[in-house]
Coordinates of C-alpha atoms in Angstrom, one line a residue:
X1 CA 0.8 -50.1 -16.9
X2 CA -2.3 -52.0 -18.2
X3 CA -2.7 -53.6 -14.7
X4 CA -3.7 -50.3 -13.4
X5 CA -7.0 -50.7 -14.9
X6 CA -8.0 -53.2 -12.5
X7 CA -7.1 -51.0 -9.5
X8 CA -10.0 -48.9 -9.2
X9 CA -12.2 -52.2 -9.2
X10 CA -10.0 -54.2 -6.7
X11 CA -9.1 -51.6 -4.2
X12 CA -12.7 -51.0 -2.9
X13 CA -13.7 -54.7 -3.6
X14 CA -10.7 -55.9 -1.5
X15 CA -11.5 -53.2 1.0
X16 CA -15.1 -54.1 1.2
X17 CA -14.3 -57.7 1.7
X18 CA -11.9 -56.9 4.3
X19 CA -14.6 -54.7 6.1
X20 CA -16.8 -58.0 6.3
X21 CA -14.1 -59.8 8.0
X22 CA -13.5 -56.9 10.4
X23 CA -17.0 -56.7 11.6
X24 CA -16.0 -57.1 15.4
X25 CA -12.9 -55.0 15.0
X26 CA -12.6 -51.7 16.8
X27 CA -14.6 -49.1 14.8
X28 CA -11.8 -46.6 14.6
X29 CA -9.6 -49.4 12.8
X30 CA -12.6 -50.2 10.2
X31 CA -12.9 -46.4 9.8
X32 CA -9.0 -46.0 9.1
X33 CA -9.1 -48.8 6.7
X34 CA -12.1 -47.4 4.6
X35 CA -10.7 -44.1 4.4
X36 CA -7.3 -45.5 3.3
X37 CA -9.2 -47.5 0.7
X38 CA -11.0 -44.4 -0.7
X39 CA -7.6 -42.4 -0.7
X40 CA -5.9 -45.2 -2.8
X41 CA -8.9 -45.2 -5.1
X42 CA -8.2 -41.4 -5.7
X43 CA -4.7 -42.1 -6.4
X44 CA -5.5 -44.9 -9.0
X45 CA -7.9 -42.5 -10.6
X46 CA -5.4 -39.9 -10.9
X47 CA -2.9 -42.3 -12.5
X48 CA -5.3 -43.5 -15.0
X49 CA -6.3 -39.9 -15.9
X50 CA -2.7 -39.3 -16.8
X51 CA -2.5 -42.4 -18.8
X52 CA -5.7 -41.7 -20.7
X53 CA -4.8 -38.1 -21.4
X54 CA -2.4 -39.3 -24.3
X55 CA -5.5 -40.4 -26.3
X56 CA -4.5 -44.1 -26.5
X57 CA -7.1 -46.8 -25.5
X58 CA -5.9 -49.4 -23.0
X59 CA -7.3 -52.7 -22.5
X60 CA -7.0 -55.4 -19.9
X61 CA -8.3 -58.9 -20.7
X62 CA -9.3 -61.2 -17.9
X63 CA -7.4 -64.5 -18.3
X64 CA -5.8 -63.3 -21.4
X65 CA -9.0 -64.0 -23.6
X66 CA -8.9 -62.1 -26.5
X67 CA -12.1 -60.0 -27.3
X68 CA -14.8 -60.1 -28.1
X69 CA -14.8 -63.8 -26.2
X70 CA -13.4 -62.6 -22.8
X71 CA -14.2 -60.1 -20.4
X72 CA -12.3 -56.9 -21.0
X73 CA -11.9 -53.4 -19.1
X74 CA -11.1 -50.5 -21.5
X75 CA -9.8 -47.1 -20.4
X76 CA -10.2 -44.2 -22.6
X77 CA -10.7 -40.3 -21.5
X78 CA -14.3 -40.6 -20.8
X79 CA -13.9 -43.8 -18.3
X80 CA -10.9 -41.9 -16.7
X81 CA -12.8 -38.7 -16.1
X82 CA -15.7 -40.5 -14.5
X83 CA -13.4 -42.4 -12.2
X84 CA -11.8 -39.3 -11.0
X85 CA -15.1 -37.5 -10.5
X86 CA -16.6 -40.5 -8.4
X87 CA -13.3 -40.8 -6.4
X88 CA -13.0 -37.3 -5.3
X89 CA -16.9 -37.3 -4.5
X90 CA -16.5 -40.5 -2.7
X91 CA -13.5 -39.4 -0.4
X92 CA -15.3 -36.5 1.0
X93 CA -18.6 -38.2 1.3
X94 CA -16.6 -41.0 3.2
X95 CA -14.9 -38.4 5.4
X96 CA -18.2 -36.9 6.3
X97 CA -19.6 -40.2 7.4
X98 CA -17.0 -40.7 10.0
X99 CA -18.3 -40.1 13.7
X100 CA -21.7 -39.1 12.1
X101 CA -23.7 -41.5 10.1
X102 CA -21.6 -44.7 9.9
X103 CA -22.9 -45.9 13.0
X104 CA -26.5 -45.5 12.5
X105 CA -26.6 -48.8 11.0
X106 CA -24.3 -52.1 10.4
X107 CA -22.1 -52.5 7.4
X108 CA -22.0 -48.9 6.2
X109 CA -18.4 -49.1 5.0
X110 CA -18.7 -52.4 3.3
X111 CA -21.7 -51.3 1.3
X112 CA -20.1 -47.8 0.6
X113 CA -17.0 -49.8 -0.8
X114 CA -19.0 -52.2 -2.8
X115 CA -21.0 -49.3 -4.3
X116 CA -17.7 -47.8 -5.6
X117 CA -16.7 -51.2 -7.0
X118 CA -19.9 -51.5 -9.1
X119 CA -19.6 -47.8 -10.3
X120 CA -16.1 -48.2 -11.2
X121 CA -16.8 -51.6 -13.2
X122 CA -19.5 -49.8 -15.1
X123 CA -17.1 -47.1 -16.1
X124 CA -14.2 -49.5 -17.3
X125 CA -16.1 -52.4 -18.8
X126 CA -16.0 -53.0 -22.7
X127 CA -19.1 -55.6 -22.5
X128 CA -22.7 -54.9 -22.3
X129 CA -23.3 -58.0 -20.1
X130 CA -20.7 -56.7 -17.6
X131 CA -22.4 -53.3 -17.6
X132 CA -25.5 -55.2 -16.4
X133 CA -23.4 -56.8 -13.7
X134 CA -22.0 -53.6 -12.7
X135 CA -25.5 -52.1 -12.5
X136 CA -26.6 -54.9 -10.1
X137 CA -23.4 -54.6 -8.0
X138 CA -23.8 -51.0 -7.3
X139 CA -27.7 -51.2 -7.1
X140 CA -27.7 -54.0 -4.4
X141 CA -25.2 -51.9 -2.4
X142 CA -27.2 -48.8 -2.9
X143 CA -30.5 -50.6 -1.4
X144 CA -28.4 -51.1 1.8
X145 CA -27.2 -47.6 1.9
X146 CA -30.4 -46.0 0.9
X147 CA -32.0 -47.8 4.0
X148 CA -29.1 -47.2 6.2
X149 CA -30.1 -45.9 9.7
X150 CA -33.7 -47.5 9.2
X151 CA -37.0 -45.7 10.0
X152 CA -40.2 -45.4 8.0
X153 CA -39.3 -42.3 6.2
X154 CA -36.5 -44.2 4.3
X155 CA -38.5 -47.7 3.8
X156 CA -41.1 -46.3 1.7
X157 CA -39.0 -44.5 -0.7
X158 CA -36.4 -47.2 -0.5
X159 CA -39.1 -49.8 -1.5
X160 CA -40.1 -47.8 -4.6
X161 CA -36.3 -47.3 -5.7
X162 CA -36.0 -51.2 -5.2
X163 CA -39.0 -52.1 -7.2
X164 CA -38.3 -49.5 -10.1
X165 CA -34.7 -50.7 -10.5
X166 CA -35.6 -54.3 -10.3
X167 CA -38.0 -53.7 -13.3
X168 CA -35.1 -51.8 -14.9
X169 CA -32.9 -55.0 -14.4
X170 CA -35.2 -57.3 -16.0
X171 CA -35.7 -54.8 -19.1
X172 CA -31.9 -54.6 -19.1
X173 CA -31.6 -58.4 -19.6
X174 CA -34.3 -58.5 -22.0
X175 CA -32.8 -56.0 -24.2
X176 CA -29.4 -57.5 -23.8
X177 CA -30.8 -60.8 -25.0
X178 CA -32.7 -59.2 -28.0
X179 CA -29.3 -57.8 -29.2
X180 CA -27.2 -61.0 -28.5
X181 CA -29.6 -63.1 -30.2
X182 CA -29.1 -61.4 -33.6
X183 CA -25.1 -60.2 -33.2
X184 CA -23.8 -63.0 -31.2
X185 CA -21.6 -60.5 -29.0
X186 CA -22.1 -58.1 -26.4
X187 CA -18.5 -56.8 -26.6
X188 CA -19.2 -53.2 -27.3
X189 CA -16.3 -52.7 -29.9
X190 CA -17.6 -55.9 -31.7
X191 CA -21.1 -54.6 -31.7
X192 CA -19.9 -51.5 -33.3
X193 CA -18.6 -53.8 -35.9
X194 CA -21.8 -56.0 -36.2
X195 CA -24.6 -53.6 -36.0
X196 CA -24.1 -51.7 -39.4
X197 CA -24.0 -55.3 -41.2
X198 CA -27.4 -56.5 -39.6
X199 CA -29.8 -58.0 -42.3
X200 CA -33.1 -56.1 -42.7
X201 CA -34.9 -59.2 -41.1
X202 CA -33.2 -59.0 -38.1
X203 CA -33.0 -55.2 -38.0
X204 CA -36.3 -54.7 -36.1
X205 CA -35.2 -57.0 -33.2
X206 CA -32.1 -55.3 -32.6
X207 CA -33.7 -51.7 -33.0
X208 CA -36.4 -52.7 -30.4
X209 CA -33.5 -54.1 -28.2
X210 CA -31.6 -50.8 -28.4
X211 CA -34.6 -48.5 -27.7
X212 CA -35.3 -50.8 -24.7
X213 CA -31.9 -50.3 -23.6
X214 CA -32.3 -46.5 -23.9
X215 CA -35.3 -46.7 -21.8
X216 CA -33.3 -48.4 -19.1
X217 CA -30.4 -46.2 -19.3
X218 CA -33.2 -43.3 -19.0
X219 CA -34.5 -44.9 -15.7
X220 CA -31.0 -45.2 -14.2
X221 CA -30.5 -41.1 -15.3
X222 CA -34.0 -40.3 -14.0
X223 CA -35.3 -38.7 -17.2
X224 CA -38.9 -37.8 -17.5
X225 CA -41.1 -39.8 -16.8
X226 CA -38.7 -42.2 -15.1
X227 CA -37.7 -39.4 -12.5
X228 CA -40.5 -39.2 -10.0
X229 CA -38.9 -41.7 -7.6
X230 CA -35.8 -39.9 -7.1
X231 CA -36.7 -36.8 -4.8
X232 CA -38.1 -38.8 -2.3
X233 CA -35.3 -41.6 -2.3
X234 CA -32.7 -38.9 -2.1
X235 CA -34.1 -36.7 0.6
X236 CA -34.7 -39.7 2.7
X237 CA -31.2 -40.9 2.7
X238 CA -28.5 -40.0 5.2
X239 CA -26.5 -36.9 3.9
X240 CA -23.2 -38.7 2.7
X241 CA -25.4 -41.4 0.9
X242 CA -27.5 -38.8 -0.9
X243 CA -24.1 -37.0 -1.8
X244 CA -22.5 -40.2 -3.3
X245 CA -25.9 -40.8 -5.0
X246 CA -25.3 -37.6 -6.8
X247 CA -23.2 -39.6 -9.2
X248 CA -25.7 -42.5 -9.5
X249 CA -27.6 -40.7 -12.1
X250 CA -24.4 -40.0 -14.3
X251 CA -23.9 -43.8 -14.7
X252 CA -27.0 -43.8 -16.9
X253 CA -25.8 -41.0 -18.7
X254 CA -22.6 -42.3 -19.1
X255 CA -24.1 -45.5 -20.6
X256 CA -26.1 -43.4 -23.0
X257 CA -23.1 -41.8 -24.1
X258 CA -20.9 -45.0 -24.4
X259 CA -23.4 -47.0 -26.1
X260 CA -25.2 -44.6 -28.4
X261 CA -22.0 -43.1 -29.8
X262 CA -20.1 -46.5 -30.0
X263 CA -22.8 -49.0 -31.0
X264 CA -25.4 -47.0 -32.3
X265 CA -23.2 -43.9 -33.5
X266 CA -22.8 -42.2 -37.0
X267 CA -21.6 -45.4 -38.5
X268 CA -24.2 -47.8 -37.4
X269 CA -26.0 -47.8 -40.7
X270 CA -29.9 -47.8 -40.4
X271 CA -29.5 -47.9 -36.8
X272 CA -27.4 -44.7 -36.7
X273 CA -28.2 -42.4 -33.8
X274 CA -30.8 -44.7 -32.6
X275 CA -33.4 -42.8 -30.1
X276 CA -31.2 -39.7 -30.1
X277 CA -34.2 -37.6 -31.5
X278 CA -36.1 -38.4 -28.5
X279 CA -33.3 -37.4 -26.0
X280 CA -33.3 -33.6 -26.6
X281 CA -37.1 -32.9 -26.1
X282 CA -37.5 -35.3 -23.2
X283 CA -34.3 -33.6 -21.6
X284 CA -35.9 -30.2 -21.9
X285 CA -39.1 -31.3 -20.4
X286 CA -37.1 -32.9 -17.6
X287 CA -35.2 -29.7 -16.9
X288 CA -38.5 -27.9 -17.0
X289 CA -40.1 -30.4 -14.5
X290 CA -37.1 -30.3 -12.2
X291 CA -37.5 -26.5 -11.9
X292 CA -41.2 -26.8 -11.0
X293 CA -40.3 -29.4 -8.3
X294 CA -37.4 -26.9 -7.1
X295 CA -39.9 -24.1 -6.8
X296 CA -42.4 -26.3 -4.8
X297 CA -39.9 -27.9 -2.5
X298 CA -40.7 -27.5 1.1
X299 CA -37.5 -28.8 2.4
X300 CA -34.0 -28.2 1.8
X301 CA -33.0 -31.8 1.0
X302 CA -35.9 -32.1 -1.4
X303 CA -34.7 -28.9 -3.1
X304 CA -31.3 -30.4 -3.7
X305 CA -33.0 -33.6 -5.0
X306 CA -34.7 -31.7 -7.6
X307 CA -31.7 -30.1 -8.6
X308 CA -30.4 -33.6 -9.5
X309 CA -33.2 -34.0 -11.9
X310 CA -32.4 -30.4 -13.3
X311 CA -28.8 -31.5 -13.9
X312 CA -29.9 -34.7 -15.9
X313 CA -32.2 -32.7 -18.1
X314 CA -29.2 -30.0 -18.7
X315 CA -26.8 -32.9 -19.3
X316 CA -28.9 -34.8 -21.7
X317 CA -30.1 -31.7 -23.5
X318 CA -26.4 -31.1 -24.4
X319 CA -25.8 -34.5 -25.2
X320 CA -29.1 -34.5 -27.5
X321 CA -27.5 -32.0 -29.7
X322 CA -25.4 -35.2 -31.1
X323 CA -22.3 -32.8 -31.6
X324 CA -18.7 -32.9 -30.1
X325 CA -19.2 -29.5 -28.7
X326 CA -22.3 -30.5 -27.0
X327 CA -20.8 -33.4 -25.6
X328 CA -17.7 -31.5 -24.4
X329 CA -20.1 -28.9 -22.9
X330 CA -22.2 -31.7 -21.1
X331 CA -18.9 -33.2 -19.7
X332 CA -17.8 -30.1 -18.2
X333 CA -21.2 -29.5 -16.7
X334 CA -21.1 -32.9 -15.3
X335 CA -18.0 -32.3 -13.1
X336 CA -19.7 -29.2 -11.8
X337 CA -22.9 -30.5 -10.9
X338 CA -21.7 -33.7 -9.4
X339 CA -19.3 -32.2 -7.0
X340 CA -21.6 -29.0 -6.0
X341 CA -24.8 -31.0 -5.6
X342 CA -23.1 -33.6 -3.4
X343 CA -21.7 -30.7 -1.4
X344 CA -24.9 -29.3 -0.9
X345 CA -26.4 -32.3 0.4
X346 CA -23.7 -32.3 3.2
X347 CA -24.4 -28.3 3.8
X348 CA -28.1 -29.1 4.2
X349 CA -27.5 -32.0 6.8
X350 CA -25.2 -29.5 8.6
X351 CA -28.1 -27.0 8.5
X352 CA -30.4 -29.4 9.4
X353 CA -28.7 -30.4 12.7
X354 CA -28.5 -26.7 13.9
X355 CA -32.2 -25.9 13.4
X356 CA -33.9 -28.1 16.3
X357 CA -37.3 -29.3 15.5
X358 CA -37.4 -27.1 12.4
X359 CA -34.6 -29.4 10.7
X360 CA -34.2 -28.7 6.9
X361 CA -37.8 -27.3 6.6
X362 CA -38.1 -24.1 4.6
X363 CA -39.5 -22.4 7.4
X364 CA -38.3 -19.7 9.9
X365 CA -36.4 -20.9 13.0
X366 CA -34.1 -19.5 15.7
X367 CA -30.9 -18.4 14.5
X368 CA -28.1 -21.0 14.0
X369 CA -24.7 -20.7 15.6
X370 CA -22.9 -21.2 12.3
X371 CA -25.2 -19.2 10.3
X372 CA -22.4 -17.4 8.5
X373 CA -20.2 -20.4 7.3
X374 CA -23.3 -22.4 6.4
X375 CA -25.0 -19.6 4.7
X376 CA -21.9 -18.8 2.8
X377 CA -21.5 -22.5 1.5
X378 CA -25.2 -22.8 0.4
X379 CA -24.8 -19.3 -1.2
X380 CA -21.8 -20.4 -3.2
X381 CA -23.7 -23.9 -4.1
X382 CA -26.9 -22.2 -5.2
X383 CA -24.8 -19.6 -7.3
X384 CA -23.0 -22.5 -9.2
X385 CA -26.3 -24.5 -9.7
X386 CA -28.1 -21.5 -10.9
X387 CA -25.5 -20.8 -13.4
X388 CA -24.3 -17.4 -12.1
X389 CA -21.0 -16.0 -12.5
X390 CA -18.0 -16.2 -11.5
X391 CA -18.5 -19.7 -10.4
X392 CA -18.3 -22.9 -12.5
X393 CA -21.9 -23.4 -13.2
X394 CA -21.8 -20.1 -15.2
X395 CA -19.1 -21.4 -17.5
X396 CA -20.6 -24.9 -18.0
X397 CA -24.1 -23.5 -18.9
X398 CA -22.5 -21.0 -21.2
X399 CA -20.6 -23.8 -23.0
X400 CA -23.8 -25.5 -23.4
X401 CA -25.5 -22.3 -24.9
X402 CA -22.5 -21.8 -27.3
X403 CA -22.7 -25.5 -28.5
X404 CA -26.0 -25.3 -30.1
X405 CA -26.2 -24.0 -33.8
X406 CA -28.8 -21.4 -34.6
X407 CA -32.4 -22.8 -35.2
X408 CA -35.2 -24.3 -33.5
X409 CA -32.8 -26.3 -31.2
X410 CA -31.1 -23.1 -30.3
X411 CA -34.4 -21.3 -29.4
X412 CA -35.6 -24.1 -27.2
X413 CA -32.3 -24.6 -25.4
X414 CA -31.5 -21.0 -24.7
X415 CA -35.2 -20.5 -23.4
X416 CA -35.4 -23.5 -21.2
X417 CA -32.0 -23.0 -19.7
X418 CA -32.0 -19.5 -19.2
X419 CA -35.8 -19.4 -17.9
X420 CA -34.9 -22.4 -15.9
X421 CA -31.9 -20.7 -14.4
X422 CA -34.0 -17.8 -13.6
X423 CA -36.7 -19.7 -11.5
X424 CA -33.9 -21.8 -10.0
X425 CA -32.2 -18.8 -8.5
X426 CA -35.7 -17.5 -7.2
X427 CA -36.2 -21.0 -5.7
X428 CA -32.7 -21.0 -3.8
X429 CA -33.1 -17.3 -2.9
X430 CA -36.4 -18.0 -1.3
X431 CA -35.0 -21.0 0.6
X432 CA -32.1 -19.5 1.8
X433 CA -33.5 -16.1 3.0
X434 CA -36.2 -18.0 5.0
X435 CA -33.6 -20.5 6.4
X436 CA -30.6 -18.4 7.1
X437 CA -31.9 -14.7 7.7
X438 CA -35.5 -14.8 9.0
X439 CA -35.0 -15.8 12.5
X440 CA -37.8 -16.0 15.2
X441 CA -38.0 -17.1 18.7
X442 CA -38.3 -20.6 19.4
X443 CA -37.0 -23.8 21.3
X444 CA -34.0 -25.8 19.8
X445 CA -34.1 -29.2 21.1
X446 CA -30.4 -30.0 19.6
X447 CA -27.7 -27.6 18.7
X448 CA -25.1 -29.4 16.9
X449 CA -21.6 -28.4 16.8
X450 CA -19.6 -28.4 13.6
X451 CA -16.4 -30.8 13.5
X452 CA -13.6 -30.7 11.4
X453 CA -14.0 -33.7 9.2
X454 CA -17.7 -32.6 8.3
X455 CA -16.8 -28.9 7.8
X456 CA -13.8 -29.8 5.5
X457 CA -15.9 -32.4 3.6
X458 CA -18.7 -29.8 2.8
X459 CA -16.4 -27.1 2.1
X460 CA -14.2 -28.9 -0.1
X461 CA -16.9 -30.1 -2.4
X462 CA -18.5 -26.8 -2.8
X463 CA -15.0 -25.3 -3.2
X464 CA -14.3 -27.3 -6.1
X465 CA -16.5 -25.1 -8.0
X466 CA -13.9 -22.5 -7.6
X467 CA -11.3 -24.9 -8.6
X468 CA -13.1 -25.9 -11.7
X469 CA -13.0 -22.1 -12.7
X470 CA -9.3 -22.0 -11.9
X471 CA -8.6 -24.9 -14.2
X472 CA -11.1 -24.2 -16.8
X473 CA -8.7 -24.1 -19.5
X474 CA -7.2 -27.5 -18.9
X475 CA -10.4 -29.1 -18.1
X476 CA -12.3 -27.7 -21.3
X477 CA -9.2 -29.0 -23.3
X478 CA -9.5 -32.6 -21.7
X479 CA -13.4 -32.3 -22.2
X480 CA -12.9 -31.3 -25.8
X481 CA -10.6 -34.2 -26.5
X482 CA -12.7 -36.6 -24.7
X483 CA -15.9 -35.6 -27.0
X484 CA -13.7 -35.9 -30.1
X485 CA -12.6 -39.5 -28.8
X486 CA -16.3 -40.3 -28.3
X487 CA -17.4 -39.2 -31.6
X488 CA -14.8 -40.9 -33.5
X489 CA -15.1 -44.7 -32.4
X490 CA -12.7 -46.2 -34.8
X491 CA -9.9 -46.1 -32.0
X492 CA -12.4 -48.0 -29.7
X493 CA -13.1 -50.4 -32.2
X494 CA -9.2 -51.3 -32.6
X495 CA -9.3 -52.9 -29.2
X496 CA -10.5 -56.2 -31.2
X497 CA -7.2 -56.3 -32.7
X498 CA -5.1 -55.4 -29.6
X499 CA -2.6 -58.3 -28.3
X500 CA -3.9 -59.0 -24.8
X501 CA -0.3 -58.3 -23.5
X502 CA 0.1 -55.0 -25.3
X503 CA 0.4 -51.3 -23.8
X504 CA -2.3 -50.2 -26.1
X505 CA -2.8 -48.7 -29.4
X506 CA -3.6 -45.4 -30.9

């Protein structure tokens, strides 16, 4: 069964390569192949989630090279969860793109599948350098997706996105080189063994490399002050691309969780919990800035883009507590915010199509034909994001608030999350009331009709907030077990001793 670990990588990779060779094939055939590829990825993610749920670490060594010398994939509960969240989001984004945005530029399906390849490599790799490779694969694909459809409105934000990420990639390589120069390894399990035994002479270099790595992951996650590129970039992208990008910031958060609980965790000696003291305050400030951006948004797409930053701040605030309860609550919130934010990007695109020249601007416009459906979907998404009952956002934020112990941290976390939630509700209420209820006379240049694929995609992602509530018990138990596994990295380190042909080891 260990060969299943390669499936989330090989399926989109082979699908993307096949799309290149089918460049002149009928579009319907290419769409069918692309959707089949995404469906297979969901199946693979479900299988891997079932395998990981027994608490066993599973390793796949390419070429039968024993770690730490070879390239390895490692499956645990966290990797399996991220694979499933990404696969489900990607499926509905892909369905939405059919007959809508995939013809606005060449190679959309190829880039989309290569993006998924990079994401899945990042979640499964057990090596820091291959994490860098995964970042490059997904970023190169994201450059093309961000510019998909062309136009000056995408070119400038896209250029900013490319430049910042190129800088991040350079810093990533420098930090990896600094760590490798001392430890002689980049396998994360091996690093977890080497880091506690670093001599005092080499300690500053590894510490600098670790802090620089945290900056890189902070850029990927869009934490303040490295977040101001995000609103314009996401707001300018096509709807399915922006929706898929809802998981992009989670890659940076995943990397922080993985590296700074395993390599620089409690057992890392003098480098234990490296940089974690900075995460909590910066996360709260990021959350507060995101709320201010939300209140000042003039378009619905920008509003949802700032919501991504709010979710980053909320996630990292919970992770910054450095407790198993905080990590579990963050993972529960991550599932909710990734799907709901992705769904809102799709809903906003449908709203924009039905408002003529007003598009997604938060201004009065003639009444939409599908106002009831789109208004309901927007209301559900806003309710989940603001953290109001009975949707999943409420339970996710409640878990975060319960995870903090009484003291200064509790006062700060409760204040920022509750006050931020209140102003988030105001921002969504203001935007929703203007767009859906304040109608005036005007000219609609085009009135797009809803089709079944786009309606199902947007509805499904928003509707998953209700599914999360219905499955809150099993999901919470899984995130609790995942957090416990993360904060006890001894099992991960044992992969160094696994025979390359074995099924895995507790």
